[in-house]
PDB file of C-alpha atoms in Angstrom:
ATOM      1  CA  ARG T 140      10.153   2.555  10.329  1.00  0.00           C
ATOM      2  CA  GLU T 141      10.353  -0.802  12.156  1.00  0.00           C
ATOM      3  CA  ASP T 142      10.510  -1.418  15.583  1.00  0.00           C
ATOM      4  CA  THR T 143       9.786  -4.172  18.048  1.00  0.00           C
ATOM      5  CA  MET T 144       7.559  -4.345  21.232  1.00  0.00           C
ATOM      6  CA  ALA T 145       7.540  -6.882  23.892  1.00  0.00           C
ATOM      7  CA  SER T 146       5.414  -9.245  21.907  1.00  0.00           C
ATOM      8  CA  THR T 147       6.987  -9.446  18.793  1.00  0.00           C
ATOM      9  CA  GLY T 148       7.935 -12.760  17.252  1.00  0.00           C
ATOM     10  CA  PHE T 149      10.711 -14.171  14.810  1.00  0.00           C
ATOM     11  CA  VAL T 150       9.106 -15.350  11.398  1.00  0.00           C
ATOM     12  CA  PRO T 151      11.892 -17.539   9.956  1.00  0.00           C
ATOM     13  CA  ALA T 152      11.825 -16.650   5.625  1.00  0.00           C
ATOM     14  CA  ARG T 153      10.988 -20.286   4.980  1.00  0.00           C
ATOM     15  CA  ILE T 154       7.570 -19.317   7.054  1.00  0.00           C
ATOM     16  CA  CYS T 155       7.024 -16.244   4.730  1.00  0.00           C
ATOM     17  CA  TRP T 156       7.307 -18.068   1.647  1.00  0.00           C
ATOM     18  CA  ILE T 157       5.046 -20.654   2.643  1.00  0.00           C
ATOM     19  CA  THR T 158       2.386 -18.071   3.772  1.00  0.00           C
ATOM     20  CA  TYR T 159       2.219 -16.837   0.445  1.00  0.00           C
ATOM     21  CA  VAL T 160       2.857 -20.327  -1.395  1.00  0.00           C
ATOM     22  CA  LEU T 161      -0.784 -20.878   0.236  1.00  0.00           C
ATOM     23  CA  ALA T 162      -1.962 -17.187  -0.337  1.00  0.00           C
ATOM     24  CA  ALA T 163      -1.719 -17.931  -3.868  1.00  0.00           C
ATOM     25  CA  ALA T 164      -2.823 -21.259  -3.869  1.00  0.00           C
ATOM     26  CA  SER T 165      -6.392 -19.967  -1.829  1.00  0.00           C
ATOM     27  CA  VAL T 166      -6.563 -17.735  -4.449  1.00  0.00           C
ATOM     28  CA  ALA T 167      -6.576 -20.590  -7.280  1.00  0.00           C
ATOM     29  CA  LEU T 168      -8.167 -22.650  -5.426  1.00  0.00           C
ATOM     30  CA  CYS T 169     -11.053 -19.592  -5.465  1.00  0.00           C
ATOM     31  CA  PHE T 170     -10.885 -19.101  -9.297  1.00  0.00           C
ATOM     32  CA  THR T 171     -11.297 -23.290  -9.888  1.00  0.00           C
ATOM     33  CA  ALA T 172     -14.350 -23.877  -7.873  1.00  0.00           C
ATOM     34  CA  PRO T 173     -15.813 -20.590  -7.379  1.00  0.00           C
ATOM     35  CA  PRO T 174     -18.954 -20.426  -5.373  1.00  0.00           C
ATOM     36  CA  CYS T 175     -20.808 -18.311  -7.593  1.00  0.00           C
ATOM     37  CA  GLU T 176     -21.042 -16.910 -11.334  1.00  0.00           C
ATOM     38  CA  ASP T 177     -20.084 -13.516 -10.935  1.00  0.00           C
ATOM     39  CA  PRO T 178     -16.109 -13.416 -11.061  1.00  0.00           C
ATOM     40  CA  TRP T 179     -16.345  -9.994  -9.546  1.00  0.00           C
ATOM     41  CA  ARG T 180     -17.623 -11.881  -6.120  1.00  0.00           C
ATOM     42  CA  VAL T 181     -15.527 -14.785  -6.780  1.00  0.00           C
ATOM     43  CA  GLY T 182     -12.492 -12.183  -7.124  1.00  0.00           C
ATOM     44  CA  LEU T 183     -13.594 -10.067  -3.652  1.00  0.00           C
ATOM     45  CA  LEU T 184     -13.711 -14.067  -2.068  1.00  0.00           C
ATOM     46  CA  ALA T 185     -10.660 -14.733  -3.443  1.00  0.00           C
ATOM     47  CA  ILE T 186      -8.497 -11.983  -1.640  1.00  0.00           C
ATOM     48  CA  CYS T 187     -10.190 -12.073   1.788  1.00  0.00           C
ATOM     49  CA  VAL T 188      -9.461 -15.727   1.835  1.00  0.00           C
ATOM     50  CA  ALA T 189      -5.724 -14.982   0.764  1.00  0.00           C
ATOM     51  CA  THR T 190      -5.759 -11.909   3.606  1.00  0.00           C
ATOM     52  CA  CYS T 191      -7.365 -14.714   6.225  1.00  0.00           C
ATOM     53  CA  VAL T 192      -4.993 -17.159   5.249  1.00  0.00           C
ATOM     54  CA  VAL T 193      -2.039 -14.314   5.696  1.00  0.00           C
ATOM     55  CA  TYR T 194      -3.449 -13.258   8.970  1.00  0.00           C
ATOM     56  CA  VAL T 195      -3.157 -16.969  10.671  1.00  0.00           C
ATOM     57  CA  PHE T 196       0.572 -16.567  10.365  1.00  0.00           C
ATOM     58  CA  SER T 197       1.073 -13.385  11.629  1.00  0.00           C
ATOM     59  CA  PHE T 198      -1.037 -14.980  14.594  1.00  0.00           C
ATOM     60  CA  ALA T 199       0.700 -17.823  14.980  1.00  0.00           C
ATOM     61  CA  TYR T 200       4.060 -16.146  14.717  1.00  0.00           C
ATOM     62  CA  SER T 201       3.026 -12.948  16.735  1.00  0.00           C
ATOM     63  CA  ASN T 202       4.459 -10.385  13.964  1.00  0.00           C
ATOM     64  CA  THR T 203       1.811  -8.741  11.609  1.00  0.00           C
ATOM     65  CA  SER T 204       4.073  -7.213   9.082  1.00  0.00           C
ATOM     66  CA  ILE T 205       3.928 -10.757   7.450  1.00  0.00           C
ATOM     67  CA  TYR T 206       0.735  -8.841   6.050  1.00  0.00           C
ATOM     68  CA  ASP T 207       3.123  -5.992   4.410  1.00  0.00           C
ATOM     69  CA  PRO T 208       4.261  -7.185   0.967  1.00  0.00           C
ATOM     70  CA  ALA T 209       0.354  -8.436   0.383  1.00  0.00           C
ATOM     71  CA  TRP T 210      -0.918  -4.890  -0.521  1.00  0.00           C
ATOM     72  CA  CYS T 211       1.138  -5.480  -3.221  1.00  0.00           C
ATOM     73  CA  LEU T 212       1.028  -8.836  -4.061  1.00  0.00           C
ATOM     74  CA  LEU T 213      -2.706 -10.025  -3.373  1.00  0.00           C
ATOM     75  CA  PRO T 214      -3.938  -7.841  -6.379  1.00  0.00           C
ATOM     76  CA  ILE T 215      -1.539  -9.432  -8.818  1.00  0.00           C
ATOM     77  CA  PHE T 216      -3.253 -12.948  -7.183  1.00  0.00           C
ATOM     78  CA  VAL T 217      -6.156 -11.987  -8.157  1.00  0.00           C
ATOM     79  CA  ALA T 218      -5.426 -10.057 -11.439  1.00  0.00           C
ATOM     80  CA  VAL T 219      -4.279 -13.224 -12.800  1.00  0.00           C
ATOM     81  CA  GLY T 220      -6.826 -15.373 -11.703  1.00  0.00           C
ATOM     82  CA  TRP T 221      -9.448 -13.388 -13.908  1.00  0.00           C
ATOM     83  CA  MET T 222      -7.204 -13.516 -16.718  1.00  0.00           C
ATOM     84  CA  LEU T 223      -7.512 -17.541 -16.419  1.00  0.00           C
ATOM     85  CA  THR T 224     -10.546 -17.956 -16.690  1.00  0.00           C
ATOM     86  CA  ALA T 225     -11.471 -15.319 -19.170  1.00  0.00           C
ATOM     87  CA  LYS T 226     -13.621 -15.988 -22.144  1.00  0.00           C
ATOM     88  CA  SER T 227     -10.906 -15.610 -24.266  1.00  0.00           C
ATOM     89  CA  SER T 228      -6.956 -14.643 -24.261  1.00  0.00           C
ATOM     90  CA  PRO T 229      -5.846 -11.459 -22.681  1.00  0.00           C
ATOM     91  CA  SER T 230      -6.403  -8.318 -24.314  1.00  0.00           C
ATOM     92  CA  PRO T 231      -3.207  -6.337 -25.404  1.00  0.00           C
ATOM     93  CA  ARG T 232      -4.882  -3.996 -22.545  1.00  0.00           C
ATOM     94  CA  GLY T 233      -5.174  -6.773 -19.937  1.00  0.00           C
ATOM     95  CA  TRP T 234      -1.387  -7.363 -20.726  1.00  0.00           C
ATOM     96  CA  TYR T 235       0.041  -3.599 -19.966  1.00  0.00           C
ATOM     97  CA  ALA T 236      -2.626  -3.710 -16.628  1.00  0.00           C
ATOM     98  CA  LEU T 237      -1.374  -6.873 -15.553  1.00  0.00           C
ATOM     99  CA  GLY T 238       2.421  -5.430 -16.243  1.00  0.00           C
ATOM    100  CA  LEU T 239       1.784  -1.954 -14.164  1.00  0.00           C
ATOM    101  CA  PHE T 240       0.773  -4.379 -11.324  1.00  0.00           C
ATOM    102  CA  VAL T 241       4.052  -6.254 -11.679  1.00  0.00           C
ATOM    103  CA  ALA T 242       6.022  -3.219 -11.997  1.00  0.00           C
ATOM    104  CA  TRP T 243       4.405  -1.875  -8.950  1.00  0.00           C
ATOM    105  CA  PHE T 244       5.385  -5.012  -6.834  1.00  0.00           C
ATOM    106  CA  LEU T 245       8.937  -5.303  -7.995  1.00  0.00           C
ATOM    107  CA  ARG T 246       9.237  -1.135  -7.099  1.00  0.00           C
ATOM    108  CA  TYR T 247       8.461  -1.801  -3.906  1.00  0.00           C
ATOM    109  CA  SER T 248      11.368  -4.856  -3.623  1.00  0.00           C
ATOM    110  CA  LEU T 249      13.948  -2.884  -5.459  1.00  0.00           C
ATOM    111  CA  TRP T 250      13.676  -0.226  -3.471  1.00  0.00           C
ATOM    112  CA  TRP T 251      12.696  -2.033   0.069  1.00  0.00           C
ATOM    113  CA  PRO T 252      13.628  -5.505   0.189  1.00  0.00           C
ATOM    114  CA  TRP T 253      11.443  -7.162   2.524  1.00  0.00           C
ATOM    115  CA  ASP T 254      13.516  -9.068   4.750  1.00  0.00           C
ATOM    116  CA  GLY T 255      10.496 -11.778   5.364  1.00  0.00           C
ATOM    117  CA  TRP T 256      12.202 -13.202   1.474  1.00  0.00           C
ATOM    118  CA  THR T 257      15.674 -13.855   3.350  1.00  0.00           C
ATOM    119  CA  VAL T 258      16.638 -13.347   6.808  1.00  0.00           C
ATOM    120  CA  GLY T 259      13.189 -13.488   8.298  1.00  0.00           C
ATOM    121  CA  LEU T 260      11.113 -10.622  10.117  1.00  0.00           C
ATOM    122  CA  ARG T 261      12.642  -9.672  13.614  1.00  0.00           C
ATOM    123  CA  THR T 262      10.617  -6.064  13.503  1.00  0.00           C
ATOM    124  CA  GLU T 263       7.037  -4.891  12.485  1.00  0.00           C
ATOM    125  CA  ASP T 264       5.869  -2.018  11.154  1.00  0.00           C
ATOM    126  CA  TRP T 265       5.688   1.320  13.796  1.00  0.00           C
ATOM    127  CA  ARG T 266       1.939   1.366  13.138  1.00  0.00           C
ATOM    128  CA  TYR T 267       1.188  -1.504  14.356  1.00  0.00           C
ATOM    129  CA  ILE T 268       2.764  -0.880  17.497  1.00  0.00           C
ATOM    130  CA  ASP T 269       1.022   2.311  17.945  1.00  0.00           C
ATOM    131  CA  LEU T 270      -1.793   0.434  17.647  1.00  0.00           C
ATOM    132  CA  ALA T 271      -0.953  -2.448  20.514  1.00  0.00           C
ATOM    133  CA  GLU T 272       0.120   0.549  22.964  1.00  0.00           C
ATOM    134  CA  LYS T 273      -3.451   2.876  21.979  1.00  0.00           C
ATOM    135  CA  ILE T 274      -5.247  -0.094  23.379  1.00  0.00           C
ATOM    136  CA  GLY T 275      -3.319  -1.599  26.236  1.00  0.00           C
ATOM    137  CA  GLY T 276      -1.328  -4.082  24.334  1.00  0.00           C
ATOM    138  CA  VAL T 277      -1.209  -7.196  22.248  1.00  0.00           C
ATOM    139  CA  GLY T 278      -4.526  -9.126  23.212  1.00  0.00           C
ATOM    140  CA  ARG T 279      -7.848 -10.428  21.978  1.00  0.00           C
ATOM    141  CA  LEU T 280      -8.675  -6.811  20.906  1.00  0.00           C
ATOM    142  CA  TYR T 281      -5.551  -6.195  18.836  1.00  0.00           C
ATOM    143  CA  TRP T 282      -5.778  -9.457  17.338  1.00  0.00           C
ATOM    144  CA  LEU T 283      -8.810  -8.463  16.412  1.00  0.00           C
ATOM    145  CA  LEU T 284      -8.292  -5.071  14.918  1.00  0.00           C
ATOM    146  CA  SER T 285      -5.348  -6.657  13.545  1.00  0.00           C
ATOM    147  CA  LEU T 286      -7.479  -8.730  11.438  1.00  0.00           C
ATOM    148  CA  THR T 287     -10.086  -5.813  10.488  1.00  0.00           C
ATOM    149  CA  SER T 288      -8.238  -3.355  10.455  1.00  0.00           C
ATOM    150  CA  LEU T 289      -4.436  -4.404   9.270  1.00  0.00           C
ATOM    151  CA  HIS T 290      -5.851  -7.239   7.059  1.00  0.00           C
ATOM    152  CA  LEU T 291      -8.771  -7.056   5.675  1.00  0.00           C
ATOM    153  CA  THR T 292      -9.014  -3.024   5.343  1.00  0.00           C
ATOM    154  CA  PRO T 293      -6.169  -2.415   2.966  1.00  0.00           C
ATOM    155  CA  SER T 294      -6.712  -5.814   0.655  1.00  0.00           C
ATOM    156  CA  LEU T 295     -10.536  -4.214   0.142  1.00  0.00           C
ATOM    157  CA  LEU T 296      -8.933  -1.026  -0.373  1.00  0.00           C
ATOM    158  CA  VAL T 297      -6.818  -2.519  -3.375  1.00  0.00           C
ATOM    159  CA  PHE T 298      -9.467  -4.928  -4.484  1.00  0.00           C
ATOM    160  CA  PHE T 299     -11.969  -1.562  -4.503  1.00  0.00           C
ATOM    161  CA  GLY T 300      -8.958  -0.039  -6.969  1.00  0.00           C
ATOM    162  CA  LEU T 301      -8.168  -3.309  -8.757  1.00  0.00           C
ATOM    163  CA  GLY T 302     -12.111  -4.063  -9.400  1.00  0.00           C
ATOM    164  CA  PRO T 303     -12.956  -1.793 -12.186  1.00  0.00           C
ATOM    165  CA  LEU T 304     -10.145  -3.441 -14.163  1.00  0.00           C
ATOM    166  CA  GLN T 305     -11.906  -6.883 -14.361  1.00  0.00           C
ATOM    167  CA  ARG T 306     -14.239  -6.606 -17.399  1.00  0.00           C
ATOM    168  CA  LEU T 307     -11.043  -5.821 -18.855  1.00  0.00           C
ATOM    169  CA  TRP T 308      -9.477  -9.010 -17.900  1.00  0.00           C
ATOM    170  CA  THR T 309     -12.457 -11.255 -17.494  1.00  0.00           C
ATOM    171  CA  SER T 310     -13.664 -10.871 -21.491  1.00  0.00           C
ATOM    172  CA  GLY T 311     -10.185 -11.251 -22.523  1.00  0.00           C
ATOM    173  CA  ALA T 312      -9.256 -10.185 -26.198  1.00  0.00           C
ATOM    174  CA  SER T 313     -12.663 -10.781 -27.545  1.00  0.00           C
ATOM    175  CA  GLY T 314     -14.582  -7.620 -28.803  1.00  0.00           C
ATOM    176  CA  ALA T 315     -12.066  -5.631 -26.814  1.00  0.00           C
ATOM    177  CA  PRO T 316     -11.330  -1.718 -28.165  1.00  0.00           C
ATOM    178  CA  PRO T 317      -8.035  -0.816 -29.243  1.00  0.00           C
ATOM    179  CA  LEU T 318      -5.571   0.393 -27.712  1.00  0.00           C
ATOM    180  CA  GLY T 319      -5.586   4.371 -27.851  1.00  0.00           C
ATOM    181  CA  ALA T 320      -4.695   7.801 -26.882  1.00  0.00           C
ATOM    182  CA  LEU T 321      -6.343   6.910 -23.051  1.00  0.00           C
ATOM    183  CA  ASP T 322      -4.088   4.051 -22.523  1.00  0.00           C
ATOM    184  CA  ALA T 323      -0.570   5.734 -23.126  1.00  0.00           C
ATOM    185  CA  VAL T 324      -2.301   8.096 -20.471  1.00  0.00           C
ATOM    186  CA  ALA T 325      -3.036   5.910 -17.995  1.00  0.00           C
ATOM    187  CA  ALA T 326       0.455   3.759 -18.646  1.00  0.00           C
ATOM    188  CA  ALA T 327       2.322   7.225 -18.400  1.00  0.00           C
ATOM    189  CA  VAL T 328       0.634   8.248 -15.424  1.00  0.00           C
ATOM    190  CA  SER T 329       1.089   5.030 -13.085  1.00  0.00           C
ATOM    191  CA  MET T 330       4.409   4.461 -14.364  1.00  0.00           C
ATOM    192  CA  ALA T 331       5.758   8.273 -13.789  1.00  0.00           C
ATOM    193  CA  ALA T 332       3.955   7.910 -10.123  1.00  0.00           C
ATOM    194  CA  MET T 333       6.229   4.944  -9.366  1.00  0.00           C
ATOM    195  CA  LEU T 334       9.593   6.517 -10.385  1.00  0.00           C
ATOM    196  CA  ALA T 335       8.492   9.560  -8.475  1.00  0.00           C
ATOM    197  CA  ASN T 336       7.824   7.594  -5.942  1.00  0.00           C
ATOM    198  CA  GLY T 337      11.039   5.511  -6.390  1.00  0.00           C
ATOM    199  CA  ALA T 338      13.311   8.823  -6.831  1.00  0.00           C
ATOM    200  CA  ALA T 339      11.061  10.018  -3.143  1.00  0.00           C
ATOM    201  CA  ASP T 340      12.273   6.964  -1.231  1.00  0.00           C
ATOM    202  CA  THR T 341      15.783   7.585  -2.516  1.00  0.00           C
ATOM    203  CA  GLN T 342      16.030  11.060  -1.442  1.00  0.00           C
ATOM    204  CA  LEU T 343      14.843   9.999   1.694  1.00  0.00           C
ATOM    205  CA  TRP T 344      16.809   7.539   2.236  1.00  0.00           C
ATOM    206  CA  ARG T 345      19.960   9.303   1.256  1.00  0.00           C
ATOM    207  CA  PHE T 346      18.706  12.380   3.616  1.00  0.00           C
ATOM    208  CA  ARG T 347      18.246   9.596   6.371  1.00  0.00           C
ATOM    209  CA  GLN T 348      21.795   8.862   5.582  1.00  0.00           C
ATOM    210  CA  ARG T 349      23.189  11.724   6.377  1.00  0.00           C
ATOM    211  CA  ALA T 350      21.143  12.607   9.439  1.00  0.00           C
ATOM    212  CA  ALA T 351      22.052   9.658  11.123  1.00  0.00           C
ATOM    213  CA  HIS T 352      24.621   9.424  13.889  1.00  0.00           C
ATOM    214  CA  PRO T 353      27.767   7.222  13.046  1.00  0.00           C
ATOM    215  CA  GLY T 354      27.080   3.651  13.139  1.00  0.00           C
ATOM    216  CA  ALA T 355      23.341   4.138  12.579  1.00  0.00           C
ATOM    217  CA  ALA T 356      23.279   4.065   8.550  1.00  0.00           C
ATOM    218  CA  GLN T 357      23.131   0.309   8.193  1.00  0.00           C
ATOM    219  CA  HIS T 358      20.324   0.737  10.300  1.00  0.00           C
ATOM    220  CA  LEU T 359      17.973   3.169   9.175  1.00  0.00           C
ATOM    221  CA  GLU T 360      14.680   1.394   9.033  1.00  0.00           C
ATOM    222  CA  THR T 361      14.974   0.976  12.836  1.00  0.00           C
ATOM    223  CA  GLU T 362      17.018   4.330  13.641  1.00  0.00           C
ATOM    224  CA  HIS T 363      15.023   7.210  14.591  1.00  0.00           C
ATOM    225  CA  CYS T 364      15.398  10.624  12.741  1.00  0.00           C
ATOM    226  CA  ALA T 365      14.959  13.751  14.498  1.00  0.00           C
ATOM    227  CA  LYS T 366      15.289  15.829  11.636  1.00  0.00           C
ATOM    228  CA  THR T 367      12.864  16.779   8.303  1.00  0.00           C
ATOM    229  CA  CYS T 368      13.735  15.873   4.882  1.00  0.00           C
ATOM    230  CA  ARG T 369      13.012  19.323   2.862  1.00  0.00           C
ATOM    231  CA  GLN T 370      15.124  18.256  -0.001  1.00  0.00           C
ATOM    232  CA  GLY T 371      13.674  16.796  -3.659  1.00  0.00           C
ATOM    233  CA  LEU T 372      10.350  16.084  -3.736  1.00  0.00           C
ATOM    234  CA  TRP T 373      10.005  16.202  -0.533  1.00  0.00           C
ATOM    235  CA  ALA T 374      10.510  19.760  -0.734  1.00  0.00           C
ATOM    236  CA  TYR T 375       6.722  20.418  -2.820  1.00  0.00           C
ATOM    237  CA  SER T 376       5.009  17.619  -0.581  1.00  0.00           C
ATOM    238  CA  ARG T 377       5.404  16.151   3.078  1.00  0.00           C
ATOM    239  CA  HIS T 378       4.859  12.919   1.808  1.00  0.00           C
ATOM    240  CA  PRO T 379       6.140  12.582  -2.001  1.00  0.00           C
ATOM    241  CA  ASN T 380       5.427   8.702  -1.560  1.00  0.00           C
ATOM    242  CA  TYR T 381       1.815   8.636  -0.597  1.00  0.00           C
ATOM    243  CA  CYS T 382       1.169  10.773  -2.812  1.00  0.00           C
ATOM    244  CA  CYS T 383       2.484   8.877  -5.790  1.00  0.00           C
ATOM    245  CA  GLU T 384       1.082   5.672  -4.288  1.00  0.00           C
ATOM    246  CA  ALA T 385      -2.558   6.986  -4.785  1.00  0.00           C
ATOM    247  CA  THR T 386      -1.701   8.670  -8.346  1.00  0.00           C
ATOM    248  CA  PHE T 387      -0.799   5.175  -9.234  1.00  0.00           C
ATOM    249  CA  TRP T 388      -3.883   4.188  -8.321  1.00  0.00           C
ATOM    250  CA  LEU T 389      -5.418   7.001 -10.587  1.00  0.00           C
ATOM    251  CA  GLY T 390      -3.585   5.663 -13.654  1.00  0.00           C
ATOM    252  CA  ILE T 391      -5.429   1.945 -12.777  1.00  0.00           C
ATOM    253  CA  ALA T 392      -8.579   3.936 -13.050  1.00  0.00           C
ATOM    254  CA  ILE T 393      -7.662   5.607 -16.496  1.00  0.00           C
ATOM    255  CA  CYS T 394      -7.025   2.349 -17.847  1.00  0.00           C
ATOM    256  CA  ALA T 395     -10.312   1.088 -16.739  1.00  0.00           C
ATOM    257  CA  LEU T 396     -11.986   3.962 -18.030  1.00  0.00           C
ATOM    258  CA  ALA T 397     -10.054   3.396 -21.460  1.00  0.00           C
ATOM    259  CA  GLY T 398     -11.510  -0.793 -21.907  1.00  0.00           C
ATOM    260  CA  ASP T 399     -14.569   0.189 -21.060  1.00  0.00           C
ATOM    261  CA  THR T 400     -15.854   2.181 -24.272  1.00  0.00           C
ATOM    262  CA  GLU T 401     -19.262   0.736 -23.654  1.00  0.00           C
ATOM    263  CA  GLY T 402     -19.703   2.791 -19.754  1.00  0.00           C
ATOM    264  CA  ALA T 403     -21.107  -0.942 -18.232  1.00  0.00           C
ATOM    265  CA  VAL T 404     -19.110   0.015 -15.063  1.00  0.00           C
ATOM    266  CA  PRO T 405     -21.034   3.238 -13.794  1.00  0.00           C
ATOM    267  CA  MET T 406     -18.369   5.833 -13.383  1.00  0.00           C
ATOM    268  CA  ARG T 407     -18.540   6.245  -9.106  1.00  0.00           C
ATOM    269  CA  TRP T 408     -17.453   2.623  -9.120  1.00  0.00           C
ATOM    270  CA  ALA T 409     -14.895   3.198 -11.917  1.00  0.00           C
ATOM    271  CA  TRP T 410     -13.466   5.922 -10.188  1.00  0.00           C
ATOM    272  CA  GLY T 411     -13.975   5.541  -6.780  1.00  0.00           C
ATOM    273  CA  GLY T 412     -11.223   2.758  -5.678  1.00  0.00           C
ATOM    274  CA  SER T 413      -8.857   5.651  -6.724  1.00  0.00           C
ATOM    275  CA  VAL T 414     -11.061   8.110  -4.797  1.00  0.00           C
ATOM    276  CA  VAL T 415     -10.599   6.531  -1.464  1.00  0.00           C
ATOM    277  CA  MET T 416      -7.170   5.564  -2.174  1.00  0.00           C
ATOM    278  CA  PHE T 417      -6.283   9.462  -1.921  1.00  0.00           C
ATOM    279  CA  MET T 418      -8.592   9.816   0.868  1.00  0.00           C
ATOM    280  CA  PHE T 419      -6.654   6.965   2.814  1.00  0.00           C
ATOM    281  CA  PHE T 420      -3.295   8.213   2.156  1.00  0.00           C
ATOM    282  CA  ARG T 421      -4.362  11.651   3.144  1.00  0.00           C
ATOM    283  CA  VAL T 422      -5.593  10.077   6.554  1.00  0.00           C
ATOM    284  CA  SER T 423      -2.355   7.764   6.812  1.00  0.00           C
ATOM    285  CA  ALA T 424      -0.206  11.556   6.030  1.00  0.00           C
ATOM    286  CA  SER T 425      -2.052  12.429   9.475  1.00  0.00           C
ATOM    287  CA  LEU T 426      -0.972   9.752  11.303  1.00  0.00           C
ATOM    288  CA  MET T 427       2.835   9.909  10.237  1.00  0.00           C
ATOM    289  CA  ASP T 428       2.133  13.991  10.585  1.00  0.00           C
ATOM    290  CA  ALA T 429       1.260  13.304  14.649  1.00  0.00           C
ATOM    291  CA  ARG T 430       3.860  11.387  15.233  1.00  0.00           C
ATOM    292  CA  SER T 431       6.701  13.283  13.990  1.00  0.00           C
ATOM    293  CA  LEU T 432       5.241  16.630  15.596  1.00  0.00           C
ATOM    294  CA  LYS T 433       5.783  14.748  19.048  1.00  0.00           C
ATOM    295  CA  HIS T 434       9.610  13.428  17.706  1.00  0.00           C
ATOM    296  CA  ARG T 435      10.455  16.181  15.468  1.00  0.00           C
ATOM    297  CA  LYS T 436      11.865  19.912  16.217  1.00  0.00           C
ATOM    298  CA  GLY T 437      10.029  22.415  14.473  1.00  0.00           C
ATOM    299  CA  PHE T 438       7.509  19.765  12.479  1.00  0.00           C
ATOM    300  CA  ALA T 439       4.367  22.241  13.001  1.00  0.00           C
ATOM    301  CA  LYS T 440       6.611  25.069  10.928  1.00  0.00           C
ATOM    302  CA  VAL T 441       7.020  22.390   7.893  1.00  0.00           C
ATOM    303  CA  MET T 442       2.866  21.453   8.417  1.00  0.00           C
ATOM    304  CA  GLN T 443       2.404  25.292   7.586  1.00  0.00           C
ATOM    305  CA  GLU T 444       4.399  26.020   4.714  1.00  0.00           C
ATOM    306  CA  VAL T 445       4.345  22.366   3.168  1.00  0.00           C
ATOM    307  CA  PRO T 446       1.258  20.391   1.989  1.00  0.00           C
ATOM    308  CA  ALA T 447       0.390  16.621   3.167  1.00  0.00           C
ATOM    309  CA  LEU T 448       0.160  15.422  -0.310  1.00  0.00           C
ATOM    310  CA  LEU T 449      -0.916  17.430  -3.184  1.00  0.00           C
ATOM    311  CA  PRO T 450       0.068  21.034  -4.033  1.00  0.00           C
ATOM    312  CA  VAL T 451      -3.120  22.158  -2.585  1.00  0.00           C
ATOM    313  CA  PRO T 452      -3.946  25.643  -1.066  1.00  0.00           C
ATOM    314  CA  MET T 453      -2.133  25.705   2.373  1.00  0.00           C
ATOM    315  CA  ALA T 454      -5.217  26.933   4.195  1.00  0.00           C
ATOM    316  CA  LEU T 455      -7.197  23.854   2.427  1.00  0.00           C
ATOM    317  CA  ASP T 456      -4.000  21.367   3.366  1.00  0.00           C
ATOM    318  CA  ARG T 457      -4.332  23.154   7.180  1.00  0.00           C
ATOM    319  CA  LEU T 458      -7.996  22.942   7.887  1.00  0.00           C
ATOM    320  CA  LEU T 459      -7.944  18.860   6.913  1.00  0.00           C
ATOM    321  CA  ASP T 460      -4.517  19.030   9.574  1.00  0.00           C
ATOM    322  CA  LYS T 461      -6.928  20.620  12.286  1.00  0.00           C
ATOM    323  CA  ILE T 462      -9.694  17.573  11.316  1.00  0.00           C
ATOM    324  CA  LEU T 463      -7.350  14.680  11.174  1.00  0.00           C
ATOM    325  CA  VAL T 464      -4.098  15.654  13.362  1.00  0.00           C
ATOM    326  CA  PRO T 465      -5.171  15.500  16.948  1.00  0.00           C
ATOM    327  CA  GLY T 466      -3.637  18.205  18.461  1.00  0.00           C
ATOM    328  CA  TYR T 467      -2.781  20.190  16.044  1.00  0.00           C
ATOM    329  CA  ARG T 468      -3.740  24.020  15.801  1.00  0.00           C
TER     330      ARG T 468
END
């Protein structure tokens, strides 16, 4: 849900475009003039520099939501950087891995078009506003946390999910193992996660349209909905969109495994990114739940009956809720 606070600034569409053109240019600079020979470290530097570029505009225009599409775009920039600086032309596996990330970005763009590309930004994600309220307003502390927690942390998360594919892209087609059954599994898992995510978003949108009071249906992003969706995928998970997002990264990990027949990437690194994604979205789900407990009547009953992400035993899910959701009993 989008909202505003006193400090929320308007960001014209041209500024949003300039932000990401410069972010892409900063990634290109890191790869064309690398400070070291390790492509993994170059990729890490590139995504951090690009994130700082976005942060400069977030700070200048007092709107942290300029960062929102970076979650999907920056991994593509880094992946392309690895591919273009590879020893040989990309392998078929490298192409379909890049295709998964492009499809991931396009899915977001089609289901939830970002206003920054067209009319500019006038609102911010409610989480940013919630953070500002908890720390007493938008001051130095807020902008420090905006840099570390709202910009760099999500960028590092996607980088660690992306990182296991680095050798796949930088090695190119030379010596790459042929496509196999594991590649089919990887593509199927990630594509299924994207399609299910789209279905969940569509189900929620239609539910909110029906639940909205007259005149609010055209502004669902900024309107509060006091009811809880329990239709479609939402009957099996309180946050199926988060579950699907994390599952997408599971497919990416499987893709990395398919291309690493020699075991060059340690298992803890190959799977660590996807595991951390599930942990991250479980915590994010708890933040949403804490908010829903305050604003949605009967949501505590929903938490007793429907798991947060995965269809795990409810006893385990309730235990996690007691740990992660403040005030939940």
